[in-house]
């Protein structure tokens, strides 16, 4: 669900967050309008507001794990984890994590990829939040949900700064709620 | 694992929260795994606090974090000290126009990239990564920032591997670390 439809309608912070995101056309390939959050990270107030909106939502939900998807999930997840008193668990591409891992494959446009999590990072019964910068098809987030559920954690919600049109109208992913701050922007002349 | 001299009582807990994995990524390397530190909410909080306390009154406007573990520590520090966060990334990850800096690996070279326009001449920067080994990556980050006229105030890492002499390689750039991976 979008934040604007779920308690934050008209919140000026959402407008500023949306404006701080840069659109880069034809990256990584022709036809893709890439939503670049690095410009959001340069705007201290907008970046802080992004984290604060998530923290306000999740601080009283008894969440003990924030799982962030490599690499842009790492830019948002730890600040949220620290503020709500949860641990941060990085979900990584293959062979990056040094200890024993569990792996979950997921489908790409062409081929498959894999997401890994350290064994022992998360305990059965823990309540988890999954965070990434953007959700498109939901393939990566679905793999993240499966990893956490395989070790007996309960995924309370998936949270993303940006949600692409494919997920508009869906409030759930693999049966899990999805919480999104903004829609993608079109390219405009000022950026 | 030893803590640095002089030390703040929080350091010992941070040090013991770091897990050592032998023979990763290859035989003979004792890998310093910070993911266990991130599972210890107090120790992770203390890690960030120690950096924030050091840098909050130093007029730092940019925290540059090195992919990928620098992305875990950098943003919380940036947010707390009122600075922007700039990711320093592997090639072909950043979508906009970039500047690149090549650096040496044990075998061959790699490249680090930063977005054009992320930082401005005259800004004061902190560079953050989880660990300093040979210092090659940090040197590349320093060069990238200096090329666009930024003043690198300090490099900060959770862990130093002193026997690899990365500190010397940084030359006149100060290095601040919390623990030795001895």
CSV table of C-alpha atoms in Angstrom, one decimal:
chain,number,residue,atom,x,y,z
A,1,UNK,CA,0.0,0.0,0.0
A,2,UNK,CA,1.2,3.5,-0.6
A,3,UNK,CA,1.9,5.8,2.4
A,4,UNK,CA,-0.3,8.5,1.0
A,5,UNK,CA,-3.3,6.2,1.1
A,6,UNK,CA,-2.4,4.9,4.5
A,7,UNK,CA,-2.3,7.7,7.0
A,8,UNK,CA,0.2,10.1,5.3
A,9,UNK,CA,-2.1,11.7,2.8
A,10,UNK,CA,-0.9,15.2,2.0
A,11,UNK,CA,2.2,14.8,4.1
A,12,UNK,CA,4.7,17.3,2.7
A,13,UNK,CA,7.6,15.1,3.5
A,14,UNK,CA,6.4,12.6,0.8
A,15,UNK,CA,6.5,15.3,-1.9
A,16,UNK,CA,10.0,16.3,-1.0
A,17,UNK,CA,11.2,12.7,-0.9
A,18,UNK,CA,9.7,12.1,-4.4
A,19,UNK,CA,11.3,15.3,-5.7
A,20,UNK,CA,14.7,14.3,-4.3
A,21,UNK,CA,14.8,11.1,-6.4
A,22,UNK,CA,16.5,11.5,-9.8
A,23,UNK,CA,15.3,9.7,-12.9
A,24,UNK,CA,18.1,8.4,-15.2
A,25,UNK,CA,16.7,7.4,-18.6
A,26,UNK,CA,17.9,4.3,-20.4
A,27,UNK,CA,19.8,2.8,-17.5
A,28,UNK,CA,20.8,0.0,-17.3
A,29,UNK,CA,19.4,-0.5,-20.8
A,30,UNK,CA,17.2,1.4,-23.3
A,31,UNK,CA,13.6,1.9,-22.2
A,32,UNK,CA,14.3,1.7,-18.5
A,33,UNK,CA,13.7,5.0,-16.5
A,34,UNK,CA,16.0,4.3,-13.5
A,35,UNK,CA,14.9,5.7,-10.2
A,36,UNK,CA,18.1,6.9,-8.6
A,37,UNK,CA,18.0,7.3,-4.8
A,38,UNK,CA,21.5,8.6,-4.5
A,39,UNK,CA,20.2,12.2,-4.9
A,40,UNK,CA,17.8,11.5,-2.0
A,41,UNK,CA,20.9,10.6,0.2
A,42,UNK,CA,22.4,14.0,-0.7
A,43,UNK,CA,19.3,15.8,0.8
A,44,UNK,CA,19.8,15.4,4.5
A,45,UNK,CA,16.3,16.5,5.4
A,46,UNK,CA,14.6,14.3,2.8
A,47,UNK,CA,16.8,11.3,3.7
A,48,UNK,CA,16.1,11.8,7.4
A,49,UNK,CA,12.4,12.1,6.7
A,50,UNK,CA,12.4,8.8,4.8
A,51,UNK,CA,14.0,7.0,7.7
A,52,UNK,CA,11.7,8.8,10.2
A,53,UNK,CA,8.5,7.7,8.3
A,54,UNK,CA,9.5,4.1,8.4
A,55,UNK,CA,10.6,4.3,12.1
A,56,UNK,CA,7.3,5.9,13.1
A,57,UNK,CA,5.5,3.1,11.4
A,58,UNK,CA,7.5,0.2,12.8
A,59,UNK,CA,8.7,1.3,16.2
A,60,UNK,CA,5.8,-0.3,18.1
A,61,UNK,CA,5.3,-3.4,16.1
A,62,UNK,CA,7.7,-5.6,18.1
A,63,UNK,CA,10.1,-6.0,15.2
A,64,UNK,CA,13.4,-7.6,16.2
A,65,UNK,CA,15.0,-8.0,12.7
A,66,UNK,CA,15.4,-5.6,9.8
A,67,UNK,CA,16.6,-7.4,6.8
A,68,UNK,CA,18.1,-5.2,4.0
A,69,UNK,CA,18.6,-6.4,0.5
A,70,UNK,CA,22.1,-5.7,-1.0
A,71,UNK,CA,23.2,-3.0,-1.7
A,72,UNK,CA,20.7,-0.1,-1.6
A,73,UNK,CA,18.7,-1.8,1.2
A,74,UNK,CA,21.9,-1.4,3.2
A,75,UNK,CA,21.6,2.4,2.9
A,76,UNK,CA,18.1,2.5,4.6
A,77,UNK,CA,17.9,-0.6,6.8
A,78,UNK,CA,20.5,0.0,9.4
A,79,UNK,CA,19.2,3.5,10.4
A,80,UNK,CA,15.7,2.0,10.8
A,81,UNK,CA,17.1,-1.0,12.8
A,82,UNK,CA,19.0,1.3,15.2
A,83,UNK,CA,16.0,3.5,15.8
A,84,UNK,CA,13.6,0.7,16.6
A,85,UNK,CA,16.0,-1.4,18.6
A,86,UNK,CA,16.2,-4.3,16.0
A,87,UNK,CA,19.1,-6.1,14.7
A,88,UNK,CA,20.2,-5.6,11.0
A,89,UNK,CA,20.6,-8.6,8.8
A,90,UNK,CA,22.2,-8.1,5.3
A,91,UNK,CA,20.7,-10.2,2.5
A,92,UNK,CA,23.5,-10.6,0.0
A,93,UNK,CA,24.5,-11.7,-3.5
A,94,UNK,CA,26.2,-15.1,-3.6
A,95,UNK,CA,29.6,-15.7,-2.0
A,96,UNK,CA,29.8,-12.4,-0.2
A,97,UNK,CA,28.8,-13.6,3.3
A,98,UNK,CA,31.8,-15.4,4.9
A,99,UNK,CA,30.0,-17.8,7.2
A,100,UNK,CA,27.5,-20.6,6.6
A,101,UNK,CA,24.6,-19.4,4.6
A,102,UNK,CA,21.2,-20.4,3.3
A,103,UNK,CA,20.4,-19.5,-0.3
A,104,UNK,CA,17.2,-18.7,-2.2
A,105,UNK,CA,17.1,-18.5,-5.9
A,106,UNK,CA,14.8,-16.1,-7.8
A,107,UNK,CA,13.9,-15.4,-11.4
A,108,UNK,CA,15.3,-12.5,-13.4
A,109,UNK,CA,14.2,-11.3,-16.8
A,110,UNK,CA,16.9,-13.6,-18.2
A,111,UNK,CA,18.1,-16.3,-16.0
A,112,UNK,CA,18.1,-16.5,-12.2
A,113,UNK,CA,20.0,-15.0,-9.3
A,114,UNK,CA,20.4,-16.0,-5.6
A,115,UNK,CA,20.0,-14.2,-2.3
A,116,UNK,CA,21.9,-15.4,0.8
A,117,UNK,CA,21.5,-15.0,4.6
A,118,UNK,CA,23.8,-16.1,7.4
A,119,UNK,CA,22.7,-19.2,9.3
A,120,UNK,CA,22.0,-18.2,12.9
A,121,UNK,CA,21.3,-14.5,12.1
A,122,UNK,CA,17.6,-14.9,12.7
A,123,UNK,CA,15.8,-17.1,15.2
A,124,UNK,CA,12.5,-18.9,14.9
A,125,UNK,CA,9.6,-16.7,16.0
A,126,UNK,CA,11.3,-13.4,15.4
A,127,UNK,CA,9.3,-10.6,13.7
A,128,UNK,CA,11.0,-9.2,10.7
A,129,UNK,CA,10.8,-6.2,8.3
A,130,UNK,CA,12.3,-6.5,4.8
A,131,UNK,CA,13.7,-3.3,3.3
A,132,UNK,CA,14.9,-2.3,-0.2
A,133,UNK,CA,15.0,1.0,-2.1
A,134,UNK,CA,12.6,-0.1,-4.8
A,135,UNK,CA,10.1,-2.9,-5.6
A,136,UNK,CA,9.6,-3.7,-9.3
A,137,UNK,CA,8.4,-7.2,-10.0
A,138,UNK,CA,8.8,-8.3,-6.4
A,139,UNK,CA,11.2,-11.2,-7.3
A,140,UNK,CA,14.0,-10.1,-4.9
A,141,UNK,CA,11.6,-9.3,-2.1
A,142,UNK,CA,9.9,-12.6,-2.5
A,143,UNK,CA,13.2,-14.4,-2.2
A,144,UNK,CA,13.9,-12.4,0.9
A,145,UNK,CA,10.6,-13.4,2.5
A,146,UNK,CA,11.2,-17.0,1.7
A,147,UNK,CA,14.7,-16.9,3.3
A,148,UNK,CA,13.3,-15.5,6.5
A,149,UNK,CA,10.3,-17.9,6.6
A,150,UNK,CA,12.6,-20.9,6.1
A,151,UNK,CA,14.2,-20.1,9.4
A,152,UNK,CA,10.9,-19.6,11.1
A,153,UNK,CA,10.8,-15.8,11.3
A,154,UNK,CA,7.5,-14.0,10.7
A,155,UNK,CA,7.7,-11.3,8.0
A,156,UNK,CA,5.5,-8.5,9.2
A,157,UNK,CA,5.9,-6.2,6.2
A,158,UNK,CA,8.1,-5.4,3.2
A,159,UNK,CA,9.0,-1.7,3.0
A,160,UNK,CA,10.4,0.2,0.0
A,161,UNK,CA,10.9,3.9,-0.8
A,162,UNK,CA,9.6,3.5,-4.4
A,163,UNK,CA,7.1,1.1,-5.9
A,164,UNK,CA,6.8,0.5,-9.6
A,165,UNK,CA,3.5,0.3,-11.4
A,166,UNK,CA,3.7,-3.5,-11.5
A,167,UNK,CA,2.9,-3.5,-7.8
A,168,UNK,CA,0.4,-0.7,-7.8
A,169,UNK,CA,-3.0,-2.0,-6.6
A,170,UNK,CA,-1.3,-5.0,-4.9
A,171,UNK,CA,-1.0,-4.5,-1.2
A,172,UNK,CA,0.6,-7.8,-0.7
A,173,UNK,CA,3.6,-9.8,-1.9
A,174,UNK,CA,3.6,-13.6,-1.2
A,175,UNK,CA,0.8,-12.8,1.1
A,176,UNK,CA,2.9,-10.2,3.0
A,177,UNK,CA,1.9,-6.6,3.2
A,178,UNK,CA,3.9,-4.1,1.2
A,179,UNK,CA,4.4,-0.5,2.3
A,180,UNK,CA,5.7,2.0,-0.2
A,181,UNK,CA,6.5,5.8,0.2
A,182,UNK,CA,6.3,7.1,-3.4
A,183,UNK,CA,5.6,6.2,-7.0
A,184,UNK,CA,8.3,6.5,-9.7
A,185,UNK,CA,8.8,9.9,-11.2
A,186,UNK,CA,8.8,10.7,-14.9
A,187,UNK,CA,11.9,12.5,-16.2
A,188,UNK,CA,11.5,16.2,-16.0
A,189,UNK,CA,13.5,19.2,-17.1
A,190,UNK,CA,14.7,20.4,-13.7
A,191,UNK,CA,17.0,17.4,-13.0
B,1,UNK,CA,41.1,-9.5,19.1
B,2,UNK,CA,42.6,-6.4,20.8
B,3,UNK,CA,40.9,-3.1,21.4
B,4,UNK,CA,42.9,0.2,20.9
B,5,UNK,CA,44.7,1.8,23.8
B,6,UNK,CA,43.1,4.3,25.9
B,7,UNK,CA,39.9,3.1,25.6
B,8,UNK,CA,36.3,3.7,25.9
B,9,UNK,CA,34.6,0.9,27.7
B,10,UNK,CA,32.3,0.3,24.7
B,11,UNK,CA,35.2,-0.8,22.6
B,12,UNK,CA,35.6,-4.2,24.3
B,13,UNK,CA,32.0,-5.3,23.5
B,14,UNK,CA,32.3,-4.1,19.9
B,15,UNK,CA,35.5,-6.1,19.5
B,16,UNK,CA,34.0,-9.3,20.9
B,17,UNK,CA,30.9,-8.9,18.7
B,18,UNK,CA,33.0,-9.3,15.6
B,19,UNK,CA,33.3,-12.9,14.3
B,20,UNK,CA,36.5,-14.2,12.7
B,21,UNK,CA,36.0,-16.7,9.9
B,22,UNK,CA,39.2,-18.6,9.0
B,23,UNK,CA,40.2,-19.2,5.4
B,24,UNK,CA,37.6,-16.9,3.8
B,25,UNK,CA,37.7,-15.9,0.9
B,26,UNK,CA,40.8,-18.1,0.6
B,27,UNK,CA,43.1,-20.2,2.7
B,28,UNK,CA,45.2,-18.2,5.2
B,29,UNK,CA,42.9,-15.2,5.4
B,30,UNK,CA,41.2,-14.7,8.8
B,31,UNK,CA,38.1,-12.8,7.7
B,32,UNK,CA,36.7,-10.1,10.1
B,33,UNK,CA,32.9,-10.6,9.9
B,34,UNK,CA,31.0,-7.5,11.1
B,35,UNK,CA,27.6,-9.1,10.5
B,36,UNK,CA,27.6,-10.4,14.0
B,37,UNK,CA,28.2,-6.9,15.3
B,38,UNK,CA,25.0,-5.8,13.5
B,39,UNK,CA,23.1,-8.5,15.4
B,40,UNK,CA,24.1,-7.0,18.7
B,41,UNK,CA,21.9,-3.9,19.0
B,42,UNK,CA,23.8,-2.3,21.8
B,43,UNK,CA,27.2,-2.9,20.2
B,44,UNK,CA,26.1,-1.6,16.8
B,45,UNK,CA,24.5,1.5,18.4
B,46,UNK,CA,27.8,2.1,20.3
B,47,UNK,CA,29.8,1.7,17.1
B,48,UNK,CA,27.8,4.4,15.4
B,49,UNK,CA,27.8,6.6,18.6
B,50,UNK,CA,31.6,6.5,18.8
B,51,UNK,CA,32.0,7.8,15.3
B,52,UNK,CA,29.2,10.4,15.7
B,53,UNK,CA,30.8,11.7,18.9
B,54,UNK,CA,34.1,12.1,17.1
B,55,UNK,CA,32.8,13.8,14.0
B,56,UNK,CA,29.7,15.8,15.0
B,57,UNK,CA,31.5,19.1,15.6
B,58,UNK,CA,34.0,18.8,12.8
B,59,UNK,CA,31.8,20.6,10.1
B,60,UNK,CA,31.7,17.5,7.9
B,61,UNK,CA,29.2,17.9,5.1
B,62,UNK,CA,29.9,14.6,3.3
B,63,UNK,CA,30.1,11.0,4.5
B,64,UNK,CA,31.5,8.8,1.7
B,65,UNK,CA,30.9,5.1,2.2
B,66,UNK,CA,32.6,2.3,0.3
B,67,UNK,CA,30.5,-0.5,-1.2
B,68,UNK,CA,29.1,-2.5,0.3
B,69,UNK,CA,29.8,-2.6,4.0
B,70,UNK,CA,30.6,1.1,4.1
B,71,UNK,CA,26.9,1.5,3.2
B,72,UNK,CA,25.9,-0.1,6.5
B,73,UNK,CA,27.9,2.3,8.8
B,74,UNK,CA,28.0,5.5,6.7
B,75,UNK,CA,24.3,6.5,6.5
B,76,UNK,CA,23.5,6.3,10.2
B,77,UNK,CA,26.6,8.5,10.9
B,78,UNK,CA,25.7,10.9,8.1
B,79,UNK,CA,22.1,11.3,9.4
B,80,UNK,CA,23.3,11.9,12.9
B,81,UNK,CA,25.9,14.6,12.0
B,82,UNK,CA,23.8,16.4,9.4
B,83,UNK,CA,25.9,15.4,6.4
B,84,UNK,CA,25.0,13.9,3.1
B,85,UNK,CA,25.8,10.3,2.2
B,86,UNK,CA,27.7,9.5,-1.0
B,87,UNK,CA,28.1,5.9,-2.0
B,88,UNK,CA,31.5,5.0,-3.6
B,89,UNK,CA,30.7,2.0,-5.9
B,90,UNK,CA,32.0,-0.8,-8.0
B,91,UNK,CA,31.9,-0.1,-11.8
B,92,UNK,CA,28.6,0.1,-13.6
B,93,UNK,CA,26.4,0.3,-10.6
B,94,UNK,CA,25.8,4.1,-10.4
B,95,UNK,CA,23.3,5.2,-13.0
B,96,UNK,CA,24.4,8.7,-13.7
B,97,UNK,CA,27.5,10.3,-15.0
B,98,UNK,CA,30.5,9.1,-12.9
B,99,UNK,CA,34.2,9.7,-12.3
B,100,UNK,CA,36.3,6.6,-11.8
B,101,UNK,CA,39.5,5.8,-10.0
B,102,UNK,CA,41.5,2.6,-10.7
B,103,UNK,CA,43.3,0.9,-7.9
B,104,UNK,CA,45.5,-2.2,-7.5
B,105,UNK,CA,44.5,-5.5,-6.2
B,106,UNK,CA,46.7,-8.4,-5.2
B,107,UNK,CA,46.2,-9.7,-8.8
B,108,UNK,CA,45.1,-7.0,-11.3
B,109,UNK,CA,43.1,-3.8,-10.7
B,110,UNK,CA,39.6,-2.7,-9.9
B,111,UNK,CA,37.7,0.6,-10.2
B,112,UNK,CA,35.8,2.8,-7.8
B,113,UNK,CA,33.1,5.3,-9.0
B,114,UNK,CA,31.4,8.3,-7.6
B,115,UNK,CA,28.5,10.3,-9.2
B,116,UNK,CA,29.5,13.6,-10.8
B,117,UNK,CA,27.9,16.4,-8.8
B,118,UNK,CA,27.5,14.5,-5.6
B,119,UNK,CA,30.1,16.6,-3.9
B,120,UNK,CA,31.3,20.1,-4.4
B,121,UNK,CA,34.8,21.7,-4.2
B,122,UNK,CA,35.5,22.9,-0.7
B,123,UNK,CA,33.3,20.3,1.1
B,124,UNK,CA,34.7,18.5,4.1
B,125,UNK,CA,34.5,14.7,3.9
B,126,UNK,CA,34.7,11.6,6.1
B,127,UNK,CA,35.3,8.3,4.3
B,128,UNK,CA,34.0,5.2,6.0
B,129,UNK,CA,34.5,1.5,5.5
B,130,UNK,CA,34.1,-1.5,7.8
B,131,UNK,CA,37.8,-2.4,7.6
B,132,UNK,CA,41.2,-1.2,6.4
B,133,UNK,CA,43.6,-3.8,5.2
B,134,UNK,CA,46.2,-2.6,2.6
B,135,UNK,CA,44.5,0.7,2.3
B,136,UNK,CA,44.2,0.4,-1.5
B,137,UNK,CA,40.4,1.0,-1.5
B,138,UNK,CA,40.6,3.9,0.9
B,139,UNK,CA,43.3,5.6,-1.2
B,140,UNK,CA,41.1,5.3,-4.3
B,141,UNK,CA,38.3,6.9,-2.4
B,142,UNK,CA,40.6,9.7,-1.2
B,143,UNK,CA,41.8,10.4,-4.7
B,144,UNK,CA,38.2,10.5,-6.1
B,145,UNK,CA,37.1,13.1,-3.6
B,146,UNK,CA,40.3,15.2,-3.9
B,147,UNK,CA,40.0,15.2,-7.7
B,148,UNK,CA,36.8,17.2,-7.3
B,149,UNK,CA,38.3,19.6,-4.7
B,150,UNK,CA,36.9,18.0,-1.5
B,151,UNK,CA,39.0,18.1,1.7
B,152,UNK,CA,39.2,14.6,3.2
B,153,UNK,CA,39.2,15.3,6.9
B,154,UNK,CA,39.7,11.6,8.0
B,155,UNK,CA,39.2,8.0,7.1
B,156,UNK,CA,37.2,5.9,9.6
B,157,UNK,CA,37.0,2.1,9.9
B,158,UNK,CA,35.6,-0.2,12.5
B,159,UNK,CA,38.6,-2.6,12.2
B,160,UNK,CA,42.3,-2.2,11.2
B,161,UNK,CA,44.6,-5.0,10.2
B,162,UNK,CA,47.8,-3.3,11.3
B,163,UNK,CA,50.3,-5.8,9.9
B,164,UNK,CA,49.1,-4.8,6.4
B,165,UNK,CA,50.3,-1.2,7.0
B,166,UNK,CA,47.2,0.5,5.4
B,167,UNK,CA,47.7,3.4,7.7
B,168,UNK,CA,51.1,4.1,6.2
B,169,UNK,CA,49.6,3.9,2.7
B,170,UNK,CA,47.2,6.7,3.6
B,171,UNK,CA,50.1,9.0,4.0
B,172,UNK,CA,49.1,12.3,5.5
B,173,UNK,CA,45.4,11.4,5.7
B,174,UNK,CA,44.4,10.6,9.3
B,175,UNK,CA,42.9,7.2,10.1
B,176,UNK,CA,40.6,6.5,13.0
B,177,UNK,CA,39.7,2.9,13.9
B,178,UNK,CA,37.9,1.3,16.8
B,179,UNK,CA,39.5,-2.1,17.0
B,180,UNK,CA,42.5,-4.1,15.8
B,181,UNK,CA,41.9,-7.3,13.9
B,182,UNK,CA,44.9,-8.8,15.5
